[in-house]
Each structure stands twice: as structure tokens, then as C-alpha cells.
Coordinates of N, CA and C in Angstrom, one line a residue:
Y1402 N 3.2 -31.2 115.5 CA 2.2 -32.0 116.3 C 1.1 -31.1 116.8
R1403 N 0.0 -31.7 117.1 CA -1.2 -31.0 117.6 C -1.6 -31.7 118.9
L1404 N -1.7 -31.0 120.0 CA -2.1 -31.5 121.3 C -3.5 -31.0 121.6
R1405 N -4.4 -31.9 121.8 CA -5.8 -31.5 122.1 C -6.3 -32.2 123.3
E1406 N -6.9 -31.4 124.2 CA -7.6 -31.9 125.4 C -9.0 -32.3 125.0
T1407 N -9.3 -33.6 125.1 CA -10.6 -34.1 124.6 C -11.6 -34.0 125.7
E1408 N -11.2 -34.1 127.0 CA -12.2 -34.1 128.1 C -11.5 -33.3 129.2
G1409 N -12.2 -32.3 129.8 CA -11.7 -31.6 130.9 C -12.3 -32.0 132.3
P1410 N -11.6 -31.8 133.4 CA -12.2 -32.2 134.7 C -13.4 -31.3 135.0
D1411 N -14.3 -31.8 135.9 CA -15.4 -31.1 136.3 C -15.0 -29.7 136.9
G1412 N -15.7 -28.7 136.5 CA -15.4 -27.3 137.0 C -14.5 -26.5 136.1
Y1413 N -14.1 -27.1 135.0 CA -13.1 -26.4 134.2 C -13.5 -26.6 132.7
Y1414 N -13.2 -25.6 131.9 CA -13.3 -25.7 130.5 C -12.2 -26.5 129.9
V1415 N -12.4 -27.0 128.7 CA -11.4 -27.7 127.9 C -10.4 -26.6 127.4
A1416 N -9.1 -26.9 127.5 CA -8.1 -26.0 127.1 C -8.1 -25.9 125.5
E1417 N -7.6 -24.8 125.0 CA -7.4 -24.7 123.6 C -6.3 -25.6 123.1
E1418 N -6.4 -26.1 121.9 CA -5.4 -27.1 121.4 C -4.1 -26.3 121.2
K1419 N -3.0 -27.1 121.3 CA -1.7 -26.5 121.1 C -1.0 -27.2 119.9
V1420 N -0.5 -26.4 119.0 CA 0.3 -26.9 117.9 C 1.8 -26.6 118.1
F1421 N 2.6 -27.6 118.0 CA 4.1 -27.4 118.3 C 4.9 -28.2 117.3
Q1422 N 6.1 -27.8 117.2 CA 7.0 -28.5 116.2 C 8.3 -28.9 117.0
V1423 N 8.7 -30.1 116.8 CA 10.0 -30.6 117.3 C 11.1 -30.1 116.4
P1424 N 12.1 -29.4 116.9 CA 13.2 -28.9 116.0 C 14.0 -30.0 115.5
E1425 N 14.4 -29.8 114.3 CA 15.2 -30.9 113.6 C 16.5 -31.1 114.3
Y1426 N 17.1 -30.1 114.9 CA 18.3 -30.3 115.7 C 18.1 -29.7 117.1
G1427 N 18.6 -30.3 118.1 CA 18.4 -29.7 119.4 C 19.2 -30.5 120.4
D1428 N 19.2 -30.0 121.7 CA 19.9 -30.7 122.7 C 19.0 -31.7 123.4
S1429 N 19.5 -32.2 124.6 CA 18.7 -33.2 125.3 C 17.7 -32.6 126.3
G1430 N 17.4 -31.3 126.2 CA 16.5 -30.7 127.1 C 15.1 -31.1 126.8
T1431 N 14.2 -30.9 127.8 CA 12.8 -31.3 127.8 C 12.0 -30.2 127.0
I1432 N 11.1 -30.7 126.1 CA 10.2 -29.7 125.5 C 8.9 -29.7 126.3
A1433 N 8.6 -28.5 126.8 CA 7.4 -28.4 127.7 C 6.2 -27.8 126.9
I1434 N 5.1 -28.4 126.9 CA 3.9 -27.9 126.3 C 2.9 -27.7 127.4
T1435 N 2.4 -26.5 127.6 CA 1.5 -26.1 128.7 C 0.1 -25.9 128.2
C1436 N -0.9 -26.7 128.8 CA -2.3 -26.5 128.5 C -3.0 -26.0 129.7
E1437 N -3.6 -24.9 129.7 CA -4.2 -24.3 130.9 C -5.7 -24.3 130.8
D1438 N -6.4 -24.9 131.8 CA -7.8 -25.0 131.8 C -8.4 -23.8 132.6
D1439 N -9.3 -23.0 132.0 CA -9.9 -22.0 132.8 C -11.1 -22.5 133.6
R1440 N -11.2 -22.0 134.8 CA -12.3 -22.4 135.7 C -13.6 -21.9 135.3
I1441 N -14.7 -22.8 135.4 CA -16.0 -22.4 135.1 C -16.6 -21.7 136.3
V1442 N -17.1 -20.5 136.1 CA -17.7 -19.7 137.2 C -19.0 -19.1 136.7
Y1443 N -20.1 -19.3 137.4 CA -21.4 -18.7 137.1 C -21.8 -17.9 138.3
K1444 N -22.6 -16.8 138.1 CA -23.2 -16.1 139.2 C -24.7 -16.0 138.9
I1445 N -25.5 -16.4 140.0 CA -26.9 -16.3 139.9 C -27.4 -15.1 140.7
I1446 N -28.0 -14.2 139.9 CA -28.4 -12.9 140.5 C -30.0 -12.8 140.6
K1447 N -30.5 -12.6 141.8 CA -31.9 -12.6 142.1 C -32.3 -11.1 142.4
S1448 N -33.2 -10.6 141.6 CA -33.6 -9.2 141.8 C -35.1 -9.0 141.5
D1449 N -35.5 -7.7 141.9 CA -36.9 -7.3 141.5 C -36.8 -6.6 140.2
L1450 N -38.0 -6.0 139.8 CA -38.0 -5.3 138.5 C -37.2 -4.0 138.5
Q1451 N -36.8 -3.5 139.6 CA -36.0 -2.3 139.7 C -34.5 -2.7 139.8
G1452 N -34.2 -3.9 139.8 CA -32.8 -4.4 140.0 C -32.3 -4.5 141.4
N1453 N -33.2 -4.3 142.4 CA -32.8 -4.5 143.8 C -32.7 -6.0 144.1
P1454 N -31.8 -6.4 145.0 CA -31.7 -7.8 145.4 C -32.9 -8.3 146.0
V1455 N -33.3 -9.5 145.7 CA -34.4 -10.2 146.4 C -33.8 -11.3 147.3
V1456 N -34.0 -11.2 148.6 CA -33.4 -12.2 149.5 C -34.4 -13.3 149.9
N1457 N -33.8 -14.4 150.3 CA -34.6 -15.5 150.9 C -35.5 -16.2 149.8
A1458 N -35.2 -16.1 148.6 CA -35.8 -16.9 147.6 C -35.1 -18.3 147.5
E1459 N -35.8 -19.4 147.6 CA -35.2 -20.7 147.5 C -35.0 -21.1 146.0
L1460 N -33.7 -21.2 145.6 CA -33.4 -21.6 144.3 C -32.7 -23.0 144.3
T1461 N -33.0 -23.7 143.2 CA -32.4 -25.1 143.1 C -31.8 -25.2 141.7
L1462 N -30.6 -25.7 141.7 CA -29.9 -25.9 140.4 C -29.9 -27.4 140.1
Y1463 N -30.3 -27.7 138.8 CA -30.3 -29.1 138.3 C -29.4 -29.2 137.1
E1464 N -28.8 -30.4 137.0 CA -28.2 -30.8 135.7 C -29.2 -31.5 134.8
K1465 N -29.2 -31.2 133.6 CA -30.2 -31.7 132.6 C -29.5 -32.7 131.6
D1466 N -30.2 -33.8 131.4 CA -29.8 -34.8 130.4 C -31.0 -35.3 129.7
G1467 N -31.4 -34.5 128.7 CA -32.7 -34.8 128.0 C -33.8 -34.4 129.0
D1468 N -34.7 -35.4 129.3 CA -35.8 -35.1 130.3 C -35.4 -35.4 131.7
K1469 N -34.3 -36.0 131.9 CA -33.8 -36.3 133.3 C -33.1 -35.1 133.9
E1470 N -33.5 -34.8 135.2 CA -32.9 -33.7 135.9 C -32.3 -34.2 137.2
T1471 N -31.1 -33.9 137.5 CA -30.4 -34.3 138.7 C -30.1 -33.1 139.5
K1472 N -30.6 -33.1 140.8 CA -30.4 -31.9 141.7 C -28.9 -31.8 142.0
I1473 N -28.4 -30.5 141.9 CA -27.0 -30.2 142.2 C -26.9 -29.6 143.6
K1474 N -27.7 -28.5 143.8 CA -27.7 -27.8 145.1 C -28.9 -26.9 145.2
S1475 N -29.4 -26.6 146.4 CA -30.4 -25.6 146.7 C -29.7 -24.6 147.6
F1476 N -30.2 -23.3 147.5 CA -29.7 -22.3 148.3 C -30.7 -21.1 148.4
L1477 N -30.5 -20.3 149.4 CA -31.4 -19.1 149.6 C -30.6 -17.9 149.0
S1478 N -31.3 -17.1 148.2 CA -30.7 -15.9 147.6 C -30.4 -14.9 148.7
K1479 N -29.3 -14.1 148.5 CA -28.8 -13.1 149.5 C -28.7 -11.8 148.7
E1480 N -28.1 -10.8 149.5 CA -27.9 -9.5 148.9 C -26.9 -9.6 147.7
E1481 N -25.9 -10.5 147.9 CA -24.8 -10.7 146.9 C -25.2 -11.9 146.0
P1482 N -24.8 -11.9 144.8 CA -25.1 -13.0 143.9 C -24.5 -14.3 144.4
E1483 N -25.1 -15.4 144.1 CA -24.6 -16.8 144.4 C -23.6 -17.2 143.4
V1484 N -22.4 -17.5 143.8 CA -21.3 -17.9 142.9 C -21.3 -19.4 142.8
I1485 N -21.4 -20.0 141.6 CA -21.4 -21.4 141.4 C -20.1 -21.9 140.8
Y1486 N -19.5 -22.9 141.4 CA -18.3 -23.5 140.9 C -18.6 -25.0 140.7
G1487 N -17.7 -25.7 139.9 CA -17.8 -27.1 139.8 C -18.7 -27.6 138.7
L1488 N -19.3 -26.7 137.8 CA -20.1 -27.2 136.8 C -19.3 -27.9 135.7
K1489 N -20.0 -28.8 135.0 CA -19.3 -29.6 133.9 C -19.4 -28.8 132.6
N1490 N -18.3 -28.9 131.8 CA -18.4 -28.2 130.5 C -19.2 -29.1 129.6
D1491 N -19.7 -28.4 128.5 CA -20.6 -29.1 127.5 C -21.8 -29.8 128.1
T1492 N -22.4 -29.1 129.1 CA -23.5 -29.7 129.9 C -24.6 -28.7 130.0
D1493 N -25.9 -29.2 130.1 CA -27.1 -28.4 130.2 C -27.5 -28.3 131.7
Y1494 N -27.9 -27.1 132.1 CA -28.4 -26.9 133.5 C -29.7 -26.1 133.5
V1495 N -30.4 -26.2 134.6 CA -31.6 -25.3 134.8 C -31.7 -24.9 136.2
V1496 N -32.0 -23.6 136.5 CA -32.2 -23.0 137.8 C -33.7 -22.8 138.0
K1497 N -34.2 -23.3 139.1 CA -35.7 -23.1 139.4 C -35.8 -22.4 140.7
E1498 N -36.8 -21.5 140.8 CA -37.2 -20.9 142.0 C -38.2 -21.8 142.7
T1499 N -37.8 -22.6 143.7 CA -38.6 -23.6 144.3 C -39.5 -23.0 145.4
A1500 N -39.2 -21.9 145.9 CA -40.0 -21.2 146.9 C -39.7 -19.7 146.8
A1501 N -40.7 -18.9 146.5 CA -40.5 -17.4 146.4 C -40.7 -16.8 147.8
P1502 N -40.0 -15.7 148.1 CA -40.2 -15.0 149.4 C -41.5 -14.3 149.4
S1503 N -41.9 -13.9 150.6 CA -43.2 -13.1 150.7 C -43.1 -11.8 149.8
G1504 N -44.2 -11.6 149.2 CA -44.3 -10.4 148.4 C -44.0 -10.5 146.9
Y1505 N -43.6 -11.8 146.5 CA -43.2 -12.0 145.1 C -43.7 -13.3 144.5
Y1506 N -44.0 -13.2 143.2 CA -44.3 -14.5 142.5 C -43.0 -15.2 142.1
P1507 N -43.0 -16.5 142.0 CA -41.8 -17.2 141.6 C -41.5 -16.9 140.1
T1508 N -40.3 -16.7 139.7 CA -40.0 -16.5 138.3 C -39.9 -17.8 137.5
K1509 N -39.8 -17.6 136.2 CA -39.7 -18.8 135.3 C -38.4 -19.5 135.5
D1510 N -38.3 -20.8 135.2 CA -37.1 -21.5 135.2 C -36.1 -20.9 134.2
V1511 N -34.8 -20.9 134.5 CA -33.8 -20.4 133.6 C -32.9 -21.6 133.2
A1512 N -32.9 -22.0 131.9 CA -32.0 -23.1 131.4 C -30.8 -22.4 130.8
F1513 N -29.7 -23.1 130.9 CA -28.4 -22.6 130.3 C -27.5 -23.8 129.9
H1514 N -26.6 -23.5 129.0 CA -25.6 -24.5 128.6 C -24.2 -24.0 128.8
V1515 N -23.4 -24.9 129.5 CA -22.0 -24.5 129.7 C -21.2 -25.0 128.5
N1516 N -20.6 -24.1 127.9 CA -19.8 -24.4 126.7 C -18.6 -25.3 127.0
K1517 N -18.1 -25.9 126.0 CA -16.9 -26.8 126.2 C -15.6 -25.9 126.5
Q1518 N -15.6 -24.8 125.8 CA -14.4 -23.9 126.0 C -14.9 -22.5 126.5
G1519 N -14.1 -21.8 127.2 CA -14.5 -20.5 127.7 C -13.4 -19.9 128.6
S1520 N -13.7 -18.8 129.2 CA -12.8 -18.1 130.0 C -13.3 -18.1 131.5
A1521 N -12.4 -17.7 132.4 CA -12.7 -17.7 133.8 C -13.6 -16.5 134.2
V1522 N -13.9 -15.7 133.3 CA -14.8 -14.5 133.6 C -16.2 -15.1 134.0
P1523 N -16.7 -14.7 135.2 CA -18.0 -15.2 135.6 C -19.1 -14.9 134.6
I1524 N -20.0 -15.9 134.3 CA -21.2 -15.7 133.5 C -22.4 -15.5 134.4
E1525 N -23.2 -14.4 134.2 CA -24.3 -14.1 135.0 C -25.6 -14.6 134.5
I1526 N -26.3 -15.2 135.5 CA -27.7 -15.7 135.2 C -28.6 -14.8 136.0
H1527 N -29.5 -14.1 135.3 CA -30.4 -13.1 136.0 C -31.8 -13.7 136.1
M1528 N -32.3 -13.7 137.4 CA -33.7 -14.1 137.6 C -34.4 -13.0 138.3
T1529 N -35.5 -12.6 137.7 CA -36.3 -11.4 138.2 C -37.7 -11.8 138.7
D1530 N -38.0 -11.4 139.9 CA -39.3 -11.7 140.5 C -40.3 -10.5 140.3
Q1531 N -41.5 -10.9 140.0 CA -42.6 -9.9 139.9 C -43.2 -9.7 141.3
P1532 N -43.4 -8.5 141.7 CA -44.0 -8.3 143.0 C -45.5 -8.7 143.0
I1533 N -46.0 -9.1 144.2 CA -47.4 -9.4 144.3 C -48.1 -8.0 144.7
Q1534 N -49.0 -7.6 143.9 CA -49.7 -6.3 144.2 C -51.1 -6.6 144.7
A1535 N -51.4 -6.2 145.9 CA -52.7 -6.5 146.5 C -53.0 -5.4 147.6
Q1536 N -54.3 -5.0 147.6 CA -54.7 -3.9 148.5 C -56.1 -4.4 149.1
I1537 N -56.3 -3.9 150.4 CA -57.6 -4.0 151.0 C -58.3 -2.7 150.9
K1538 N -59.5 -2.7 150.3 CA -60.2 -1.5 150.2 C -61.6 -1.7 150.9
K1539 N -61.8 -0.9 152.0 CA -63.0 -1.0 152.7 C -64.0 0.1 152.3
T1540 N -65.2 -0.3 151.9 CA -66.1 0.7 151.4 C -67.5 0.4 152.0
D1541 N -68.4 1.4 151.8 CA -69.8 1.2 152.1 C -70.5 0.7 150.9
L1542 N -71.8 0.6 150.9 CA -72.6 0.0 149.8 C -72.5 0.9 148.5
N1543 N -72.1 2.2 148.7 CA -72.0 3.1 147.6 C -70.6 3.1 147.0
G1544 N -69.7 2.3 147.5 CA -68.4 2.3 147.0 C -67.4 3.3 147.6
E1545 N -67.9 4.1 148.6 CA -67.1 5.1 149.2 C -66.2 4.5 150.3
R1546 N -64.9 4.9 150.3 CA -64.0 4.4 151.4 C -64.6 4.6 152.8
L1547 N -64.4 3.6 153.6 CA -65.0 3.7 155.0 C -63.9 3.6 156.0
A1548 N -63.7 4.5 156.9 CA -62.7 4.5 157.9 C -63.2 3.9 159.2
G1549 N -62.2 3.3 159.9 CA -62.5 2.9 161.3 C -62.8 1.4 161.4
A1550 N -62.8 0.6 160.3 CA -63.0 -0.8 160.4 C -61.7 -1.5 160.7
V1551 N -61.7 -2.4 161.7 CA -60.6 -3.2 162.1 C -60.6 -4.5 161.3
L1552 N -59.6 -4.7 160.5 CA -59.5 -5.9 159.6 C -58.3 -6.8 159.9
S1553 N -58.5 -8.1 159.9 CA -57.5 -9.0 160.2 C -57.3 -10.0 159.1
L1554 N -56.0 -10.3 158.7 CA -55.7 -11.3 157.6 C -55.1 -12.5 158.2
F1555 N -55.6 -13.7 157.8 CA -55.1 -15.0 158.3 C -54.6 -15.8 157.2
D1556 N -53.4 -16.4 157.3 CA -52.9 -17.3 156.3 C -53.4 -18.7 156.6
E1557 N -54.3 -19.3 155.8 CA -54.9 -20.6 156.0 C -53.9 -21.7 155.7
T1558 N -52.9 -21.4 154.8 CA -51.9 -22.4 154.4 C -50.9 -22.6 155.6
S1559 N -50.3 -21.6 156.1 CA -49.3 -21.7 157.2 C -50.0 -21.6 158.6
R1560 N -51.3 -21.3 158.6 CA -52.0 -21.2 159.9 C -51.4 -20.1 160.8
K1561 N -51.1 -19.0 160.2 CA -50.6 -17.9 160.9 C -51.4 -16.6 160.6
E1562 N -51.5 -15.7 161.6 CA -52.1 -14.4 161.4 C -51.0 -13.5 160.8
I1563 N -51.4 -12.8 159.7 CA -50.5 -12.0 159.0 C -50.5 -10.6 159.6
G1564 N -51.6 -10.0 160.0 CA -51.6 -8.7 160.5 C -53.0 -8.2 160.7
T1565 N -53.1 -7.0 161.4 CA -54.4 -6.4 161.7 C -54.2 -4.9 161.3
W1566 N -55.2 -4.3 160.6 CA -55.2 -2.9 160.2 C -56.5 -2.3 160.5
T1567 N -56.5 -0.9 160.5 CA -57.7 -0.1 160.6 C -57.8 0.7 159.3
S1568 N -59.0 0.5 158.7 CA -59.2 1.2 157.4 C -59.2 2.7 157.5
D1569 N -58.8 3.3 156.3 CA -58.6 4.7 156.2 C -59.5 5.3 155.1
S1570 N -60.1 6.4 155.3 CA -60.9 7.0 154.2 C -60.2 7.6 153.1
E1571 N -58.8 7.7 153.2 CA -58.0 8.3 152.2 C -57.2 7.3 151.3
K1572 N -56.9 6.2 151.8 CA -56.1 5.2 151.1 C -56.4 3.8 151.4
D1573 N -56.0 2.9 150.5 CA -56.2 1.5 150.7 C -55.1 0.9 151.5
I1574 N -55.3 -0.3 152.0 CA -54.3 -1.0 152.8 C -53.4 -1.9 151.9
E1575 N -52.1 -1.6 151.8 CA -51.2 -2.4 151.0 C -50.8 -3.7 151.7
I1576 N -51.1 -4.8 151.1 CA -50.7 -6.1 151.8 C -49.9 -7.0 150.9
G1577 N -49.6 -6.6 149.6 CA -48.9 -7.4 148.7 C -47.6 -8.0 149.2
Q1578 N -46.8 -7.2 149.9 CA -45.5 -7.6 150.4 C -45.5 -8.7 151.5
Q1579 N -46.7 -8.9 152.0 CA -46.9 -9.9 153.1 C -47.5 -11.2 152.6
L1580 N -47.9 -11.2 151.3 CA -48.5 -12.4 150.8 C -47.5 -13.3 150.1
Q1581 N -47.8 -14.7 150.1 CA -47.0 -15.6 149.5 C -47.7 -16.3 148.4
A1582 N -47.1 -16.5 147.2 CA -47.7 -17.2 146.1 C -48.1 -18.6 146.5
G1583 N -49.4 -19.0 146.0 CA -49.9 -20.3 146.3 C -50.6 -20.4 147.6
H1584 N -50.5 -19.4 148.5 CA -51.2 -19.5 149.8 C -52.6 -19.0 149.7
T1585 N -53.4 -19.5 150.6 CA -54.8 -19.1 150.8 C -55.0 -18.3 152.0
Y1586 N -55.8 -17.2 151.9 CA -55.9 -16.3 153.0 C -57.4 -16.0 153.3
T1587 N -57.7 -15.7 154.6 CA -59.0 -15.2 155.0 C -58.9 -13.9 155.6
L1588 N -59.7 -12.9 155.0 CA -59.8 -11.6 155.5 C -61.1 -11.4 156.3
K1589 N -60.9 -11.0 157.6 CA -62.1 -10.9 158.5 C -62.2 -9.5 159.0
E1590 N -63.4 -9.0 159.2 CA -63.6 -7.7 159.8 C -63.8 -7.9 161.3
V1591 N -62.9 -7.5 162.1 CA -62.9 -7.8 163.6 C -64.0 -6.9 164.2
S1592 N -64.0 -5.6 163.8 CA -65.0 -4.7 164.3 C -65.3 -3.7 163.3
A1593 N -66.6 -3.3 163.2 CA -67.1 -2.4 162.2 C -67.1 -1.0 162.7
P1594 N -67.1 0.0 161.9 CA -67.3 1.4 162.3 C -68.7 1.6 162.9
Q1595 N -68.8 2.6 163.7 CA -70.1 2.9 164.3 C -71.2 3.1 163.2
G1596 N -72.3 2.5 163.4 CA -73.4 2.6 162.4 C -73.4 1.6 161.3
Y1597 N -72.4 0.6 161.4 CA -72.3 -0.4 160.3 C -72.3 -1.8 160.9
Y1598 N -72.8 -2.8 160.1 CA -72.6 -4.2 160.5 C -71.3 -4.6 160.0
K1599 N -70.7 -5.7 160.6 CA -69.5 -6.3 160.1 C -69.8 -7.0 158.8
A1600 N -68.8 -6.9 157.8 CA -68.9 -7.6 156.6 C -68.6 -9.1 156.7
E1601 N -69.0 -9.9 155.8 CA -68.7 -11.3 155.9 C -67.2 -11.5 155.5
A1602 N -66.6 -12.6 156.1 CA -65.2 -12.9 155.8 C -65.0 -13.3 154.4
Q1603 N -63.9 -12.9 153.8 CA -63.6 -13.3 152.4 C -62.3 -14.1 152.4
T1604 N -62.4 -15.2 151.6 CA -61.2 -16.1 151.4 C -60.7 -16.0 150.0
F1605 N -59.4 -15.9 149.8 CA -58.8 -15.8 148.4 C -57.5 -16.5 148.4
T1606 N -57.1 -16.9 147.2 CA -55.8 -17.6 147.0 C -54.9 -16.8 146.1
V1607 N -53.7 -16.6 146.4 CA -52.7 -15.9 145.6 C -52.2 -16.9 144.5
P1608 N -52.3 -16.6 143.2 CA -51.9 -17.6 142.2 C -50.5 -18.1 142.4

């Protein structure tokens, strides 16, 4: 005989089929056939280009059926990978970064298929964020760095002040880690160095 599990419960793979033979002669004892379903386990790992964990990214898991997507859960990334249980076998899913943390661009969607059969060893889904690189460079009309200007950055989207800095003649002001993708910002010169007029405010949007 051949015993085959045609459908497994949610969260488990379908067990391998069992082939068995009933002996021609035997006693009245029970013949036991064991079919073991392995649990479906996925790990979602959020990191930067160097492999360091990226925390507070909002990720959403969807089940896919053709063009239809059904939300399964949303969660914030942490230092440790997010462990996902309860997925259906022989089913398509997609993970989307619905909100990136400050300093990073959202990564592309990651689609994956849960096989009908498999082992309980966790399968890893890696999602890597690109950092936002942005600097404030304060110069005179000749392009030379200018020290002593007090500059303030305001987030027009969240209506919050991001920070205030004083320009340096040796280096630019790094602000990439404080920006959020999709937000619009206004950079204002609060006070100019002695001998200079204040520059006009500049507004920009992070893609």
C-alpha cells in the first residue's frame, strides 16, 4: 500500500508518502503507520550593506494569489531576525518594507514560494537597505568651505526640526542618517559668519 498526505495543515509541510506491506501471516496486533509533518519556519533578516541589523523598519507580509494580496502581519525589525510561523505550504508570499527607518531607503519587495514539502530548518529571507547619503556643504561664492554659519534643518512632512549645526571649514555636515525617504526638508541659514549675508533657504525631497 501507499499512504500519501494530499493536504497539510497550515504551518506545516506535507509529509513524505509511506509505502508499506501487510504481511501475509500475522497476529491481531495493530499495524502503525507514522506520517510526520515538519513545521514551516521562515526568518526575515533586515540589515544594511555591511550586514549590520537595521531596526525599526516596518515590514508587512502578504499572501499572494495571482494579483490578489492578503495581509498576514506587520512588524518592526529588531536586532534579531523575525521568525515567522503558520505559513501555508505550496503558497506564494511577498514581504514589503512599508516604512523605512531614518537614514535608509526602503528595499525592494521580496517574493517567495513555500514548497509543499520541506524540513523544519528555518529558511532565511534577507532584505538589505541602502543608506541615505547626504551632506551639507557651506561655501562662499568661490566654492571654498565657509566656517561659522549656523544652519537648521526642518522636516516639512512631519513638521519637526531635525537639528542645528555650525559649518566647519574642514569638513561637510553629514545628515543622511537623519533623513527619511519620501520626506521634504527645508534647510535654513539661521545666522551667517561675520562679513556675509545669509543664504536663501533651500527645500529638497529625499526620493
